[in-house]
CSV table of C-alpha atoms in Angstrom, one decimal:
chain,number,residue,atom,x,y,z
A,1,MET,CA,0.0,0.0,0.0
A,2,SER,CA,2.8,2.3,0.7
A,3,GLU,CA,3.8,2.2,-3.1
A,4,PHE,CA,0.4,3.6,-3.9
A,5,PHE,CA,0.7,6.7,-1.7
A,6,ASP,CA,4.3,7.2,-2.7
A,7,ALA,CA,3.1,7.6,-6.3
A,8,LEU,CA,0.6,10.3,-5.2
A,9,ALA,CA,3.2,12.2,-3.2
A,10,PRO,CA,4.8,14.4,-6.0
A,11,GLY,CA,1.5,16.2,-6.7
A,12,TYR,CA,0.0,16.0,-3.2
A,13,ASP,CA,0.6,19.6,-2.2
A,14,ASP,CA,-0.9,20.8,-5.4
A,15,ASN,CA,-4.3,20.1,-3.9
A,16,ALA,CA,-5.4,23.1,-1.8
A,17,PHE,CA,-8.2,21.2,-0.3
A,18,HIS,CA,-6.0,19.3,2.1
A,19,PRO,CA,-5.0,22.3,4.1
A,20,LEU,CA,-8.5,23.5,4.5
A,21,VAL,CA,-9.5,20.0,5.9
A,22,ALA,CA,-6.4,20.2,8.2
A,23,GLU,CA,-7.5,23.6,9.5
A,24,ALA,CA,-11.0,22.4,10.2
A,25,LEU,CA,-9.8,19.5,12.2
A,26,ILE,CA,-7.3,21.7,14.4
A,27,ASN,CA,-9.8,24.4,14.8
A,28,GLY,CA,-12.1,22.1,16.9
A,29,LEU,CA,-9.4,21.0,19.3
A,30,THR,CA,-8.6,22.4,22.9
A,31,PRO,CA,-5.2,24.2,22.9
A,32,GLU,CA,-2.0,22.8,24.5
A,33,PRO,CA,-2.2,19.2,24.3
A,34,SER,CA,0.8,17.3,25.7
A,35,LEU,CA,1.0,15.0,22.8
A,36,LEU,CA,-1.1,15.3,19.6
A,37,VAL,CA,-0.8,12.5,17.0
A,38,ASP,CA,-1.5,13.1,13.2
A,39,VAL,CA,-2.4,9.7,11.7
A,40,ALA,CA,-1.8,9.3,7.9
A,41,THR,CA,-0.1,12.8,7.9
A,42,GLY,CA,0.5,12.9,4.2
A,43,THR,CA,2.8,15.8,3.6
A,44,GLY,CA,2.1,17.2,7.2
A,45,ALA,CA,-0.8,19.7,6.6
A,46,ALA,CA,-2.5,18.9,9.9
A,47,ALA,CA,0.7,18.3,11.9
A,48,PHE,CA,2.1,21.8,11.0
A,49,ALA,CA,-1.4,23.4,11.6
A,50,ALA,CA,-1.5,21.8,15.1
A,51,LEU,CA,1.7,23.8,16.2
A,52,ARG,CA,-0.5,26.8,16.8
A,53,LEU,CA,-2.2,24.9,19.6
A,54,SER,CA,1.2,24.9,21.5
A,55,PRO,CA,1.3,21.2,21.9
A,56,GLY,CA,4.1,19.6,23.9
A,57,SER,CA,4.8,17.5,20.9
A,58,VAL,CA,3.4,16.2,17.8
A,59,LEU,CA,3.8,12.7,16.4
A,60,ALA,CA,3.1,12.4,12.6
A,61,VAL,CA,2.8,9.0,11.1
A,62,ASP,CA,2.3,7.9,7.5
A,63,ILE,CA,2.8,4.7,5.7
A,64,SER,CA,4.5,6.5,2.7
A,65,PRO,CA,8.2,7.4,2.9
A,66,ALA,CA,7.7,9.7,0.0
A,67,MET,CA,5.2,11.7,1.9
A,68,ILE,CA,7.2,11.9,5.0
A,69,LYS,CA,10.2,13.1,2.9
A,70,LEU,CA,8.1,15.9,1.5
A,71,ALA,CA,6.8,16.9,4.9
A,72,ALA,CA,10.3,16.8,6.5
A,73,ALA,CA,11.5,19.2,3.8
A,74,LYS,CA,9.0,21.9,5.1
A,75,VAL,CA,10.5,21.7,8.6
A,76,PRO,CA,13.0,24.4,8.6
A,77,SER,CA,10.3,27.0,7.7
A,78,LEU,CA,7.3,25.6,9.4
A,79,ASP,CA,8.5,23.7,12.5
A,80,PRO,CA,12.0,25.4,13.2
A,81,ASP,CA,11.8,24.2,16.9
A,82,GLY,CA,11.5,20.7,15.9
A,83,ARG,CA,8.4,19.9,17.8
A,84,ILE,CA,7.1,17.4,15.3
A,85,SER,CA,8.4,13.8,15.1
A,86,TRP,CA,8.0,12.1,11.9
A,87,GLN,CA,7.6,8.4,11.5
A,88,VAL,CA,7.1,6.1,8.7
A,89,GLY,CA,4.7,3.4,9.6
A,90,PRO,CA,1.0,2.1,9.5
A,91,GLY,CA,-1.7,4.1,10.9
A,92,VAL,CA,-3.1,1.1,12.7
A,93,PRO,CA,-1.9,0.3,15.3
A,94,LEU,CA,-0.2,3.5,16.3
A,95,PRO,CA,3.3,3.1,17.9
A,96,LEU,CA,2.0,4.4,21.3
A,97,GLU,CA,1.2,3.1,24.7
A,98,ASP,CA,-2.4,2.9,25.9
A,99,GLY,CA,-3.7,6.4,27.2
A,100,SER,CA,-0.6,8.3,26.2
A,101,ALA,CA,-2.0,10.9,23.7
A,102,ASP,CA,-4.2,14.0,24.4
A,103,ALA,CA,-5.5,14.4,20.8
A,104,VAL,CA,-5.6,12.3,17.5
A,105,VAL,CA,-6.4,13.9,14.1
A,106,CYS,CA,-6.8,12.1,10.8
A,107,ALA,CA,-7.3,14.0,7.6
A,108,SER,CA,-8.9,12.3,4.6
A,109,ALA,CA,-7.6,8.8,5.6
A,110,LEU,CA,-10.2,7.1,7.5
A,111,HIS,CA,-11.7,5.4,4.5
A,112,PHE,CA,-8.2,3.8,4.0
A,113,LEU,CA,-7.7,2.8,7.5
A,114,GLY,CA,-11.3,1.5,8.4
A,115,PRO,CA,-13.0,1.3,11.7
A,116,ALA,CA,-10.1,-0.4,13.4
A,117,ALA,CA,-8.5,3.0,13.4
A,118,LEU,CA,-11.3,4.5,15.6
A,119,ALA,CA,-10.8,1.7,18.1
A,120,ASP,CA,-7.0,2.3,18.1
A,121,TRP,CA,-7.5,6.0,18.6
A,122,ARG,CA,-9.6,5.2,21.7
A,123,ARG,CA,-6.8,3.0,23.0
A,124,VAL,CA,-4.0,5.7,22.7
A,125,LEU,CA,-6.1,8.5,24.0
A,126,ARG,CA,-6.2,9.4,27.7
A,127,PRO,CA,-9.7,9.8,29.2
A,128,GLY,CA,-11.0,13.2,28.0
A,129,GLY,CA,-8.7,13.0,25.0
A,130,GLN,CA,-10.0,14.4,21.7
A,131,ALA,CA,-10.3,12.9,18.2
A,132,ALA,CA,-10.9,14.8,14.9
A,133,PHE,CA,-11.2,13.2,11.6
A,134,SER,CA,-12.6,13.9,8.1
A,135,VAL,CA,-14.4,11.3,6.0
A,136,PRO,CA,-16.0,11.5,2.5
A,137,SER,CA,-19.7,11.3,1.9
A,138,VAL,CA,-20.9,8.1,0.3
A,139,HIS,CA,-22.7,10.4,-2.2
A,140,ARG,CA,-19.4,12.2,-3.4
A,141,PHE,CA,-16.7,9.6,-3.1
A,142,GLN,CA,-15.6,8.2,-6.4
A,143,ASN,CA,-14.2,4.8,-5.8
A,144,SER,CA,-12.3,4.5,-9.0
A,145,ASP,CA,-10.3,1.4,-10.1
A,146,ALA,CA,-7.1,3.0,-8.7
A,147,PHE,CA,-8.6,3.3,-5.1
A,148,ALA,CA,-10.3,0.0,-5.1
A,149,ASP,CA,-7.4,-2.0,-3.5
A,150,VAL,CA,-6.8,0.6,-0.8
A,151,VAL,CA,-10.3,1.8,0.4
A,152,ALA,CA,-11.4,-0.1,3.5
A,153,ALA,CA,-14.2,-2.5,2.6
A,154,ASP,CA,-15.5,-2.5,6.2
A,155,LEU,CA,-16.2,1.2,6.6
A,156,GLN,CA,-19.7,2.5,5.9
A,157,MET,CA,-19.2,6.0,4.5
A,158,PRO,CA,-21.6,8.3,5.9
A,159,GLY,CA,-24.5,10.1,3.8
A,160,ASP,CA,-25.2,12.9,6.1
A,161,LEU,CA,-23.7,14.8,9.3
A,162,ALA,CA,-25.6,12.6,11.7
A,163,GLU,CA,-24.2,9.4,10.1
A,164,ALA,CA,-20.7,11.0,10.2
A,165,ALA,CA,-20.9,11.7,13.8
A,166,ALA,CA,-22.3,8.2,14.4
A,167,LEU,CA,-19.0,6.7,13.2
A,168,ALA,CA,-17.4,8.2,16.4
A,169,THR,CA,-20.1,7.2,18.8
A,170,ALA,CA,-20.4,3.6,17.4
A,171,ALA,CA,-16.7,3.4,18.3
A,172,GLY,CA,-17.3,4.5,21.7
A,173,PHE,CA,-16.6,8.2,21.5
A,174,ARG,CA,-18.9,10.8,23.2
A,175,GLU,CA,-19.9,14.5,22.5
A,176,ALA,CA,-19.5,13.8,18.6
A,177,THR,CA,-20.3,16.6,16.4
A,178,ALA,CA,-20.0,16.8,12.5
A,179,ASP,CA,-19.6,19.7,10.1
A,180,THR,CA,-19.0,19.9,6.3
A,181,VAL,CA,-15.9,21.3,4.6
A,182,THR,CA,-16.4,22.3,0.9
A,183,SER,CA,-14.3,23.9,-1.6
A,184,THR,CA,-15.0,24.7,-5.3
A,185,ALA,CA,-12.1,24.9,-7.6
A,186,GLY,CA,-12.9,25.5,-11.3
A,187,ASP,CA,-15.8,23.2,-12.2
A,188,ARG,CA,-14.9,20.7,-9.3
A,189,THR,CA,-16.5,20.8,-5.8
A,190,ARG,CA,-14.9,18.8,-3.0
A,191,SER,CA,-16.6,18.1,0.2
A,192,VAL,CA,-16.0,16.1,3.3
A,193,PHE,CA,-17.5,15.6,6.8
A,194,VAL,CA,-15.2,16.7,9.7
A,195,VAL,CA,-16.0,15.0,12.9
A,196,HIS,CA,-14.9,16.0,16.4
A,197,ALA,CA,-15.4,13.7,19.4
A,198,VAL,CA,-14.1,13.0,23.0
A,199,VAL,CA,-13.0,9.8,24.7
């Protein structure tokens, strides 16, 4: 699977939608988490955005070495203090002990990781810890042949805000809220649900 996302890496930052989603995820979090984890970080949009929360540290994990390499190239200008640790590895399970994180974010990757990711986030989050993730609508997601082998077959993509929030509550989270992030560029409209929840 890493090879698939390695191939996407060179043009990943050309998509202005990724930073919009990252900002929406971070905007819903409480400031100053001791440890924030960015799952499937890609080229680091959410990890870098999280720095304004003044976290103690950020762990950014992605299965793609090429994505991590592109993210690391931005460190001198976006993270000069080196608060983000970059790690190549799978999003499930996370390389963390139980109850060790204050916040977990996942931008545009839950549909690749599947429901097992939600259970793992609950595992690594301390009581009261926060989760924030985005997920495409079943009505808008285009599961092309290119994505067929990497999209999680066991995740029911939501059709509305209530179903998006229910992904979190069904996994044992509470206080789940959902919103929509939409962007139109040219003749293409992109839209995802953004969910925030608490352990």
